[in-house]
Coordinates of C-alpha atoms in Angstrom, one line a residue:
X300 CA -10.9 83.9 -132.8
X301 CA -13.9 81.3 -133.0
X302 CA -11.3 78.7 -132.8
X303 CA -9.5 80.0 -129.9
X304 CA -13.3 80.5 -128.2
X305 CA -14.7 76.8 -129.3
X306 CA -11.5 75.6 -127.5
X307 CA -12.2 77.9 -124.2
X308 CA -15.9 76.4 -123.9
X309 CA -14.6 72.7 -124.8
X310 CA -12.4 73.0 -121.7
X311 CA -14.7 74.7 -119.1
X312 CA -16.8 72.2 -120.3
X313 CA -14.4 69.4 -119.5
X314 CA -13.8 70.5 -116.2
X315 CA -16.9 71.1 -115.2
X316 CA -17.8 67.6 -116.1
X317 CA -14.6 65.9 -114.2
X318 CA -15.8 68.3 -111.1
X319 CA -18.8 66.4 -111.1
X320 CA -17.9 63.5 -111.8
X321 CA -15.4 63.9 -109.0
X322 CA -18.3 64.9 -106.6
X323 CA -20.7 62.0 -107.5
X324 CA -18.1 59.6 -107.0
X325 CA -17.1 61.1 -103.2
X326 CA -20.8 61.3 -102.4
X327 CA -21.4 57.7 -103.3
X328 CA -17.7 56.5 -101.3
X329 CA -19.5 58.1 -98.3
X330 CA -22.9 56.8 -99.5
X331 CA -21.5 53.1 -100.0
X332 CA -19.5 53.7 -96.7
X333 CA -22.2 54.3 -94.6
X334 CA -25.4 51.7 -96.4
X335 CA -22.2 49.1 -95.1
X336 CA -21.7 50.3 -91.9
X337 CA -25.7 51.0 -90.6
X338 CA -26.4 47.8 -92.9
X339 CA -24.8 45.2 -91.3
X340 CA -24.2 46.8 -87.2
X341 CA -26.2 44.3 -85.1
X342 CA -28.9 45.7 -83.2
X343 CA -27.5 46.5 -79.4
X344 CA -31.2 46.3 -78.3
X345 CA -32.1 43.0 -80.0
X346 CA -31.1 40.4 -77.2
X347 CA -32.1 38.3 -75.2
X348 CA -31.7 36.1 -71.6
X349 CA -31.2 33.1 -69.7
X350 CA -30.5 32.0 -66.3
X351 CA -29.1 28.8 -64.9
X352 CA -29.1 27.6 -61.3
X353 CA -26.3 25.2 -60.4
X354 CA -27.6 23.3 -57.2
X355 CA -24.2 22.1 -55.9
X356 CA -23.8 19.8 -53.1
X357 CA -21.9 22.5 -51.0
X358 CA -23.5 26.0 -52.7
X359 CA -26.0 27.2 -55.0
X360 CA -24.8 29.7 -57.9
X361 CA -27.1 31.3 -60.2
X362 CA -25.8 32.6 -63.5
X363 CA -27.4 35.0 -66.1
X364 CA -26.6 35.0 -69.5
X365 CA -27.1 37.6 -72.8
X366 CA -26.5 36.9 -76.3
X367 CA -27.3 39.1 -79.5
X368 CA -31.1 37.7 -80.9
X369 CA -30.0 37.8 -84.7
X370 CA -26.8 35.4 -83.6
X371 CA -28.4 32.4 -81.9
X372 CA -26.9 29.9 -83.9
X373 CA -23.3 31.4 -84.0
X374 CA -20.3 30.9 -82.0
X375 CA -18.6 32.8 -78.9
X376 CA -21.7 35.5 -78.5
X377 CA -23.0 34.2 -74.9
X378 CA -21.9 36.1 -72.5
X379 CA -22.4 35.7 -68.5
X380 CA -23.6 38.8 -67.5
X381 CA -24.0 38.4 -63.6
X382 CA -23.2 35.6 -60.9
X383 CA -25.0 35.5 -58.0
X384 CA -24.3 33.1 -54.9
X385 CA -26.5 31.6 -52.7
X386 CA -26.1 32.3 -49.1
X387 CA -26.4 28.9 -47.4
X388 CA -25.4 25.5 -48.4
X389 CA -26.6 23.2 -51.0
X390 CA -30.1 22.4 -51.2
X391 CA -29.3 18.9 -50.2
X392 CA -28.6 20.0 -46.9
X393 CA -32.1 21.5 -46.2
X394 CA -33.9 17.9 -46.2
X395 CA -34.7 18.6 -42.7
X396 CA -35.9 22.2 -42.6
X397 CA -37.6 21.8 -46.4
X398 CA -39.5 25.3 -45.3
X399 CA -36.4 27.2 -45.2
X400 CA -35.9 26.6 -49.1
X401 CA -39.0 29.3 -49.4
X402 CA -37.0 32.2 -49.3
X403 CA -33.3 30.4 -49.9
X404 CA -33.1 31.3 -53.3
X405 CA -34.9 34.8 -52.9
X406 CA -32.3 36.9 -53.0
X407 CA -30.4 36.3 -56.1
X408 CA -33.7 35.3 -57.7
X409 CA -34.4 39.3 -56.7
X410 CA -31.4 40.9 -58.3
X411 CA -32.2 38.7 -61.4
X412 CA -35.6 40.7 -61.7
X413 CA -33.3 43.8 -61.7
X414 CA -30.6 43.0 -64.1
X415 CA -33.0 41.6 -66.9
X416 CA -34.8 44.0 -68.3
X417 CA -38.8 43.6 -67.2
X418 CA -39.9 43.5 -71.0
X419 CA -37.9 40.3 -71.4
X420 CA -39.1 38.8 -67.8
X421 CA -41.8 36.6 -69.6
X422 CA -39.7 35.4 -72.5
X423 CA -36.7 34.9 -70.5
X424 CA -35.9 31.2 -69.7
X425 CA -34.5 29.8 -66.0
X426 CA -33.3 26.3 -65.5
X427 CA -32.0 24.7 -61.9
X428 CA -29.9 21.6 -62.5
X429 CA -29.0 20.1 -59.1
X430 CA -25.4 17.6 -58.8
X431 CA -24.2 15.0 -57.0
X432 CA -25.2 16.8 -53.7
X433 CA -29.0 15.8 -54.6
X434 CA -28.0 12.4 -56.5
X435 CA -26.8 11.6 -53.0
X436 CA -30.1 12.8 -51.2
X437 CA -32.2 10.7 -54.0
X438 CA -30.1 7.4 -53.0
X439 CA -30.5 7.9 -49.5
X440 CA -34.1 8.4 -50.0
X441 CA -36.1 9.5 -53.3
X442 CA -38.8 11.0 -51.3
X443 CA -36.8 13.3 -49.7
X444 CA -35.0 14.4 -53.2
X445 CA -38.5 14.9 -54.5
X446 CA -39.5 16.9 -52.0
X447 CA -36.8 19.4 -52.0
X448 CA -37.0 20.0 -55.7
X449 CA -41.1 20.4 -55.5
X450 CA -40.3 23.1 -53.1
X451 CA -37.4 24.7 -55.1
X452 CA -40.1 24.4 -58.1
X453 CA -42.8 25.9 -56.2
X454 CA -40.4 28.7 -54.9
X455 CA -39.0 29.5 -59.0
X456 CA -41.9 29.4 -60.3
X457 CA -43.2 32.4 -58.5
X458 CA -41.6 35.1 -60.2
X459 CA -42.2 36.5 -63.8
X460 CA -39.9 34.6 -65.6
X461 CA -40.4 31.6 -68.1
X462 CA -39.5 28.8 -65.5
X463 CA -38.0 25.7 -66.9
X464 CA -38.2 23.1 -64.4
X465 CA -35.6 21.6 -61.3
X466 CA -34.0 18.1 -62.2
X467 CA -31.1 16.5 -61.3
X468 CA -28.3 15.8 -63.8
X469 CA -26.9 13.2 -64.2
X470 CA -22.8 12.7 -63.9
X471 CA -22.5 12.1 -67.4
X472 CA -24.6 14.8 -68.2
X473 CA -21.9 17.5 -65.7
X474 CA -19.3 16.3 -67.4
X475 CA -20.2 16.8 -71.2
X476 CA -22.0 19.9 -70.3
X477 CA -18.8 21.4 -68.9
X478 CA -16.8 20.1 -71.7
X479 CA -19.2 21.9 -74.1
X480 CA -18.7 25.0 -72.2
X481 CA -15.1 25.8 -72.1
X482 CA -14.8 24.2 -75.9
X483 CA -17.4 26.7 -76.7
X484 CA -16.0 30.0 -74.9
X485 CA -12.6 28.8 -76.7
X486 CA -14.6 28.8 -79.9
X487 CA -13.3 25.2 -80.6
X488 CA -16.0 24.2 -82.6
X489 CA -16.3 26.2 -85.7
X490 CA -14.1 29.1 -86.9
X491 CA -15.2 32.4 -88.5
X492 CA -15.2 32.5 -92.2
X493 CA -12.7 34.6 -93.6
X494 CA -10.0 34.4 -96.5
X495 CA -7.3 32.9 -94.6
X496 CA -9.4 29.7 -93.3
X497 CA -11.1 29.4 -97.1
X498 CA -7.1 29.5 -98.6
X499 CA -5.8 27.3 -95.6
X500 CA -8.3 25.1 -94.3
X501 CA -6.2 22.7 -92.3
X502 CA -4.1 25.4 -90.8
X503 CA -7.2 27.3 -88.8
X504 CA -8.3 22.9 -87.3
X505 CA -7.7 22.7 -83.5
X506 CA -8.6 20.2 -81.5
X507 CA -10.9 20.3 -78.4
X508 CA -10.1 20.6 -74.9
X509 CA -10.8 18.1 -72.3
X510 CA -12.9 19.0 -69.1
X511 CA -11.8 18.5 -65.8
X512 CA -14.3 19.3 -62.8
X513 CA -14.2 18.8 -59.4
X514 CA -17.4 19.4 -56.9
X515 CA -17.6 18.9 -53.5
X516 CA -19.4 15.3 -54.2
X517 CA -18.2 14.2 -57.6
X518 CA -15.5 14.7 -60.3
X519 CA -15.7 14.8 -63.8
X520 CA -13.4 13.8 -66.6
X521 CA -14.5 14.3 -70.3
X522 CA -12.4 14.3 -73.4
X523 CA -12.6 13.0 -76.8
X524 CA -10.3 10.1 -77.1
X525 CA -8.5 8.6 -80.1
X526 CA -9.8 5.1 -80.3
X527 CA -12.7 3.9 -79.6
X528 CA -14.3 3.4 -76.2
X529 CA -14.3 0.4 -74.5
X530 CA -17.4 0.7 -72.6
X531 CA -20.5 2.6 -74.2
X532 CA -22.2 3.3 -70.6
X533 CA -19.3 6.2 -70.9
X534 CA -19.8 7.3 -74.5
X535 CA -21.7 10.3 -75.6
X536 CA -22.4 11.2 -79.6
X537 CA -22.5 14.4 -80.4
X538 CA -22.6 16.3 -84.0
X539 CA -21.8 20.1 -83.5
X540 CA -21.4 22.6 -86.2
X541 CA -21.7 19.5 -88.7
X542 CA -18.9 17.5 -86.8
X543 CA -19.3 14.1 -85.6
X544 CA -17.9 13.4 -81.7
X545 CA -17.3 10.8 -79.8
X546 CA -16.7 12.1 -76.1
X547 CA -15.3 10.1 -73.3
X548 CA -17.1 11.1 -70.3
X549 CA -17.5 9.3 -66.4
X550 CA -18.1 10.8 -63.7
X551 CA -17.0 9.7 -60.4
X552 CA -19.2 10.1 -57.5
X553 CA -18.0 10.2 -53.6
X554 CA -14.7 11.4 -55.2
X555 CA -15.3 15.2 -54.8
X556 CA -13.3 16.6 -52.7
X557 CA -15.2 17.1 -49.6
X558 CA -17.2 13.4 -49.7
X559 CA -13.2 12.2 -50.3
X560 CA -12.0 13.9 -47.2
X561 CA -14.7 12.4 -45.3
X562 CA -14.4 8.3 -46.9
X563 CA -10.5 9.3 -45.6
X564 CA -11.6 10.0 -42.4
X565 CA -14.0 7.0 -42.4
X566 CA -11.0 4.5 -43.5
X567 CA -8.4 5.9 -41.3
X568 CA -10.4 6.1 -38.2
X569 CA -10.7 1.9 -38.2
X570 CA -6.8 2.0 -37.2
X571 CA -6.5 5.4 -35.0
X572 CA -5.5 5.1 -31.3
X573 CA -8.6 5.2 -29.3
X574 CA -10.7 8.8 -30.3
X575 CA -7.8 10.4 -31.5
X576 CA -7.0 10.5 -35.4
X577 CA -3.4 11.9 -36.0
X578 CA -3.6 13.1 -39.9
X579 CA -1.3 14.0 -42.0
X580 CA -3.7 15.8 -44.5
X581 CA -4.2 18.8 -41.6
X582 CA -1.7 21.1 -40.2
X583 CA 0.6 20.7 -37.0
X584 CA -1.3 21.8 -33.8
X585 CA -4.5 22.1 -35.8
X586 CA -7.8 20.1 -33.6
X587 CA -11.0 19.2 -34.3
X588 CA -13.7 16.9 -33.2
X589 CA -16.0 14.7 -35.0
X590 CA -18.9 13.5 -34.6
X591 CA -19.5 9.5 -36.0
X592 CA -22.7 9.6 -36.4
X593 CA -21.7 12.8 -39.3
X594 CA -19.0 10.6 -40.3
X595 CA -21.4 7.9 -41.4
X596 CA -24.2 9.8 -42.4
X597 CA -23.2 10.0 -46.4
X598 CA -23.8 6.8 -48.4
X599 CA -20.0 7.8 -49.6
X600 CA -18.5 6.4 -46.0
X601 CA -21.1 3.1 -45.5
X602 CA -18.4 0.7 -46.9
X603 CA -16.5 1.8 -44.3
X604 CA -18.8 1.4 -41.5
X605 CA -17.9 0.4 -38.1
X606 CA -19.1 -0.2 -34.7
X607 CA -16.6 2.3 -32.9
X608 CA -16.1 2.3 -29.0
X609 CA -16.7 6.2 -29.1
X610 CA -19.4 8.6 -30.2
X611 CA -16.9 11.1 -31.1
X612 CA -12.9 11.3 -32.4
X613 CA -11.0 14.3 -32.7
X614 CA -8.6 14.9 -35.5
X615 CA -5.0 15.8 -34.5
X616 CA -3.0 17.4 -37.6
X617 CA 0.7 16.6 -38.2
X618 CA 1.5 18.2 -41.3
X619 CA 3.3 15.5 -43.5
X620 CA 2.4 16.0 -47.4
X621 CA 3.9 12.4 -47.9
X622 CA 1.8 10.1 -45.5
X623 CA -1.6 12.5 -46.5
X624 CA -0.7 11.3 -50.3
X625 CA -0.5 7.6 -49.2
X626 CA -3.8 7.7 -47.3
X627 CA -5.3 9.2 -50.0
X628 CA -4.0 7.0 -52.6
X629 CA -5.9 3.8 -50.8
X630 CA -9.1 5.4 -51.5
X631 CA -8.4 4.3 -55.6
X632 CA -8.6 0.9 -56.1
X633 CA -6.6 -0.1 -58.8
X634 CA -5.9 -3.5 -58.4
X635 CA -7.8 -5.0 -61.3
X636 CA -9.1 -3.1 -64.7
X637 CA -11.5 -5.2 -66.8
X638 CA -10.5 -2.9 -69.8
X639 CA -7.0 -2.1 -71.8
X640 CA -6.9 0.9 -69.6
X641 CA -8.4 2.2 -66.4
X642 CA -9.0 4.6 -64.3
X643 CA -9.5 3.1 -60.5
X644 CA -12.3 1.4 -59.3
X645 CA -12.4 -0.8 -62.4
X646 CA -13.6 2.1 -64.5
X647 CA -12.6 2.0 -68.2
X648 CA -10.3 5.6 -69.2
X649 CA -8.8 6.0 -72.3
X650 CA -5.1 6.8 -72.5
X651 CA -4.7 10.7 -71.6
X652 CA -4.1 13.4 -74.7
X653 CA -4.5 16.6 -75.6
X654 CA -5.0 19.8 -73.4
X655 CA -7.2 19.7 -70.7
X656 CA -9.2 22.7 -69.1
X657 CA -9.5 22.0 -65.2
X658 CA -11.9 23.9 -63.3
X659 CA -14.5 24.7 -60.6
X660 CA -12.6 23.4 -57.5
X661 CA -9.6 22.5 -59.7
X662 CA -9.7 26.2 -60.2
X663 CA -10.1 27.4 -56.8
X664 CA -7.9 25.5 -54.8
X665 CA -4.6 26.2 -57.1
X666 CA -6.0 29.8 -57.3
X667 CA -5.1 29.6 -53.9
X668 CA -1.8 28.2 -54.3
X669 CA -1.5 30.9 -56.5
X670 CA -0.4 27.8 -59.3
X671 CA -2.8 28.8 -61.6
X672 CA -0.4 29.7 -64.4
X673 CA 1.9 27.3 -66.3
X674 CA 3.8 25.7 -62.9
X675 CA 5.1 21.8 -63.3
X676 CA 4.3 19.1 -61.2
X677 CA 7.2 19.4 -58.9
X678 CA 6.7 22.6 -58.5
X679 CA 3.1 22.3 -57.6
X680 CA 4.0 19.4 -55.0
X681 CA 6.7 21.5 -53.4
X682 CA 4.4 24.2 -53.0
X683 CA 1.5 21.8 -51.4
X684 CA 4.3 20.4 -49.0
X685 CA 5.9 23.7 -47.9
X686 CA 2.2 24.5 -47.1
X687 CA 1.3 21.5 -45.2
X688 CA 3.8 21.3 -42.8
X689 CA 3.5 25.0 -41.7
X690 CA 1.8 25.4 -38.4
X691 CA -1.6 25.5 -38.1
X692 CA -1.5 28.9 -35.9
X693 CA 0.9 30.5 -38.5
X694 CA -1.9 30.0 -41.3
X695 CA -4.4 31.1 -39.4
X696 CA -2.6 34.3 -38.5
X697 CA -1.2 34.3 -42.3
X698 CA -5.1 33.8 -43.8
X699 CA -7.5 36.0 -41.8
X700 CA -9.8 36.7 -44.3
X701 CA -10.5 32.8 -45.1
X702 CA -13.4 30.7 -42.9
X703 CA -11.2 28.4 -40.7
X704 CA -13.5 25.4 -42.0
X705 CA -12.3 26.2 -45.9
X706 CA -8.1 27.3 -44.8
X707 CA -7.7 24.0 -42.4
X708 CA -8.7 21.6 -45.5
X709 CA -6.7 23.7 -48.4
X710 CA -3.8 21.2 -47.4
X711 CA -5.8 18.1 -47.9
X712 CA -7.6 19.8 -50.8
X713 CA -4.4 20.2 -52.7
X714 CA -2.9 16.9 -52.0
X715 CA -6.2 15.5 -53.0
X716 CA -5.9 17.2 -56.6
X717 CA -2.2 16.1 -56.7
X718 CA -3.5 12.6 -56.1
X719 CA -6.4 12.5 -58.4
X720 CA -4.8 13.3 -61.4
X721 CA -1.4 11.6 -61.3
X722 CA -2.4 8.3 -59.6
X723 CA -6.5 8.4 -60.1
X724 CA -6.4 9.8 -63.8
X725 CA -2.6 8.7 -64.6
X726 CA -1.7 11.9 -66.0
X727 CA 2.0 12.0 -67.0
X728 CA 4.3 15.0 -66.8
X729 CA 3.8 15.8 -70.5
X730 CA -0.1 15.6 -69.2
X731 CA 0.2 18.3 -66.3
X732 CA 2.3 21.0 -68.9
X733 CA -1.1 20.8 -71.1
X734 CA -3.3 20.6 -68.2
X735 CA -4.7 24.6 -67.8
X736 CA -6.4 25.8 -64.6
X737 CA -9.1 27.7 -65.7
X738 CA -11.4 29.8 -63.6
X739 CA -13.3 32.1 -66.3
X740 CA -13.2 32.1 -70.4
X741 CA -13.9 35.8 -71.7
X742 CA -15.5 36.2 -68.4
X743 CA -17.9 33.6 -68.3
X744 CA -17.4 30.5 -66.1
X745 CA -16.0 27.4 -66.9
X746 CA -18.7 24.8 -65.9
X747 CA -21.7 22.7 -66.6
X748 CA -24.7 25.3 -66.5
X749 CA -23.5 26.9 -70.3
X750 CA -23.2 24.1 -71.4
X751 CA -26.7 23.2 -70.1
X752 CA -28.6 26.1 -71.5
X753 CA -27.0 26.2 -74.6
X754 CA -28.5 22.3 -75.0
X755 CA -32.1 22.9 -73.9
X756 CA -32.0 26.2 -76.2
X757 CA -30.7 24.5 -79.0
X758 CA -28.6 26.8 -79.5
X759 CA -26.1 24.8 -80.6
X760 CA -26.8 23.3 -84.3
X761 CA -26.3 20.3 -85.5
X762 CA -25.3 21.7 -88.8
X763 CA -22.9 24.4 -89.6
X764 CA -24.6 27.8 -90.0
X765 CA -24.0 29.6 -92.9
X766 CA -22.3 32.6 -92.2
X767 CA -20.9 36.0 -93.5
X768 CA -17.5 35.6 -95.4
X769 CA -15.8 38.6 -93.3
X770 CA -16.2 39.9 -89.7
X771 CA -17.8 42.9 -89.3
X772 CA -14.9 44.8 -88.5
X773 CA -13.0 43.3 -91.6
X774 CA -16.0 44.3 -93.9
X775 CA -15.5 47.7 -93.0
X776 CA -12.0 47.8 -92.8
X777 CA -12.0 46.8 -96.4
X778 CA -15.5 49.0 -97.8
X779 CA -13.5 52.1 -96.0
X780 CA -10.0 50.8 -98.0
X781 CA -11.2 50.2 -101.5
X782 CA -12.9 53.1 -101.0
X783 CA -10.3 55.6 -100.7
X784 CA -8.1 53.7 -103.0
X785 CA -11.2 54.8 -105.7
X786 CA -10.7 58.4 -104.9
X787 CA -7.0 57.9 -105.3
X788 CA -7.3 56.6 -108.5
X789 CA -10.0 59.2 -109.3
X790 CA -7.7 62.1 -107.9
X791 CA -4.2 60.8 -109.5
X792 CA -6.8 61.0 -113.5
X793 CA -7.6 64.8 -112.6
X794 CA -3.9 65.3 -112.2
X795 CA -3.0 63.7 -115.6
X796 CA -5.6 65.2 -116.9
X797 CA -4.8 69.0 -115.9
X798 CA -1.2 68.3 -116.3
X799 CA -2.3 66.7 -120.3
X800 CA -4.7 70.0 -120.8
X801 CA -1.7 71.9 -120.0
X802 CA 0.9 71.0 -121.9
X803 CA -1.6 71.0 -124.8
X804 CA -2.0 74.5 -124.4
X805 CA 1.2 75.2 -124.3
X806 CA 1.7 73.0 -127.6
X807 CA -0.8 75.6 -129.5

């Protein structure tokens, strides 16, 4: 009887040990669960602000940026937040009525007050680079540039946020800033820790992007080249994430699109019949007249300055994609290259590799064309043709919602493009299939003023940052996995255990 009693208690006892042992080892799955989960969730709250003004020679955008506080030295956690575009044209333009500039930039400078939070007002940073529109103004006359910019200054640094200062960038500067910023949104730089990059190192490398932009004054090609460059005035050194680069940059000023347009009309206006320019680059029946004096009014056109018998010309379109190409051809000299390889104009460009990211009016006018997806070259020039030659009161009636000014150039615009990169840039067919028209990366655009901020931030390090082993999202994936694989384990011993005691009994 005592025997059968010890026996009773030793196995009430037993299970009431296993029961708690069973509930201490649930409560600290949950318990280890959550310490992982509240432990390493970044704060939502903890961020912070920047904004960056990009003084164009046609337009002013201003862009406002958020990224997490804890992550300033990571990769891939900017994000734009808002856009905001001027109304009016480029600060350049506003030499003669410098007052107006007062109030220009008021009302996106106004909903930036309202989108960043006012706590972070003081702290928050806000930069204006201007482009080639002002690098234009400042060789026509430095006073002038000055001017403008003290008034911008004056005008930014009335409101509550931590003003930065106005300059004006240089080309080299647009180009490599851009290239930084799609190569960053890509996340070309570094790659997240995780078990498959430490296993396979090699496999997780990719190369960066080049940058292609195209302004309304200048264009921009940066790319990091094979071999050495040839001339130094277009190298930049850069070590990012603790890798060296050597970046190929030039930027080519007068060669935007709309100073191009107008050293066209410059050059083919020396051979036109009397006033009247017939050009190929606008559509059949379209008309407009020019005035000279705006015609010669850019430094971009003074080579080509005449004395004309007429104050005015007017511009007669015929609509042939094949004679606009040719006219616009003659504006690249490349009838002598001091280098191995060159661009035109006796500028030094490495051979052409790798994928290229082409954007800002690269963007725009094949957004269009509606050729902003993978579409080859002949496609593309097909397209550009078709649209040429179609009468200029059929497009109208076809685009209402476009400004006349922007529709009646989209034909010159896109030969132009065509032009530049096959006979300017010598890009090949294998080129164009890795060229990529890019408007926005994880909706932030592709441009110089990311770029920008993340230099004068320094948030970009020098050194690779030292960071977690897993994503968050993998860390928790895993804690919640091993977890339950421990209660498993603990559930499948109870079984055998109950299933041992059992049989046992049945044994005595």
């Amino acid at each position: 009887m005592l025997l059968v009693l010890g026996s009773g208690v030793k196995e009430f006892c037993s299970k009431n040990i296993l029961v708690i042992l069973g509930f201490s080892c649930v409560i600290a799955v949950i318990a280890l669960i959550a310490v992982g989960v509240t432990q390493n969730k970044p704060s939502p709250e903890n961020v912070k602000y920047g904004i960056v003004l990009d003084a164009g020679s046609s337009h002013t955008s201003l862009y406002i940026y958020k990224w997490p506080a804890e992550k300033e030295n990571d990769t891939g956690v900017v994000q734009q937040i808002e856009e905001c575009k001027v109304k009016g044209p480029g600060i350049s333009k506003y030499v003669q009525k410098i007052n107006d500039l007062n109030i220009y930039l008021s009302e996106c400078m106004e909903r930036a007050l309202k989108v960043v939070p006012s706590s972070q007002h003081q702290e928050t940073p806000v930069y204006l680079g201007a482009t080639a529109g002002m690098r234009l103004l400042r060789m026509e006359s430095e006073e002038s540039a000055a001017r403008v910019l003290d008034v911008v200054t004056r005008s930014l640094s009335s409101y509550p946020f931590n003003f930065q200062g106005a300059r004006i960038i240089t080309g080299q500067e647009e180009g490599a800033y851009g290239w930084i910023t799609i190569n960053y949104l890509l996340g070309k730089f570094i790659k997240a820790q995780n078990w498959f990059y430490l296993a396979y190192p090699e496999s997780n490398h990719e190369e960066t992007f080049g940058a292609l932009d195209l302004g309304g004054a200048s264009t921009q090609i940066t790319f990091v080249p094979t071999r050495h460059s040839e001339s130094e005035e277009d190298s930049l050194y850069f070590r990012l994430y603790g890798k060296d680069y050597e970046v190929y940059t030039h930027s080519f000023l007068c060669y935007g699109k709309d100073q191009a347009l107008w050293q066209k009309l410059a050059k083919d206006i020396q051979t036109a019949n009397g006033g009247i320019l017939r050009d190929p680059c606008f559509h059949p029946g379209y008309e407009k007249t020019v005035n000279i004096s705006d015609l010669y009014k850019t430094p971009c056109t003074k080579k080509f300055k005449r004395t004309l018998p007429f104050e005015q010309f007017e511009i007669q379109g015929t609509g042939d994609y094949q004679q606009c190409q040719q006219s616009i051809v003659e504006l690249f000299n490349t009838s002598y290259c001091p280098y191995s390889s060159c661009a035109f104009n006796g500028i030094f460009l490495p051979p052409i590799e790798g994928d290229f990211g082409a954007f800002s009016a690269f963007y725009f006018v094949m957004n269009f064309f509606n050729l902003t997806s993978k579409v080859s070259r002949d496609k593309v020039t097909e397209v550009v043709r078709n649209f040429c030659s179609r009468p200029w009161n059929e497009v109208k009636t076809s685009f209402v919602g476009i400004q006349e000014k922007y529709l009646s150039e989209y034909c010159f615009s896109g030969t132009y493009i065509l032009s530049l990169l096959l006979h300017g840039y010598h890009f090949t067919n294998n080129s164009w299939d890795h060229t990529h028209f890019i408007g926005k990366i994880e909706g932030s655009e592709a441009g110089w003023t990311l770029g920008y901020m993340l230099n004068l931030t320094n948030m970009i390090p020098a050194e690779k940052p030292i960071s977690k082993p897993l994503p968050y999202g993998t860390y928790v994936f895993l804690m919640v996995f091993f977890s339950l694989i421990l209660v498993a384990v603990f559930s499948i011993g109870i079984f055998i255990f109950h299933k041992s005691s059992f049989s046992h009994k049945e044994g005595v």
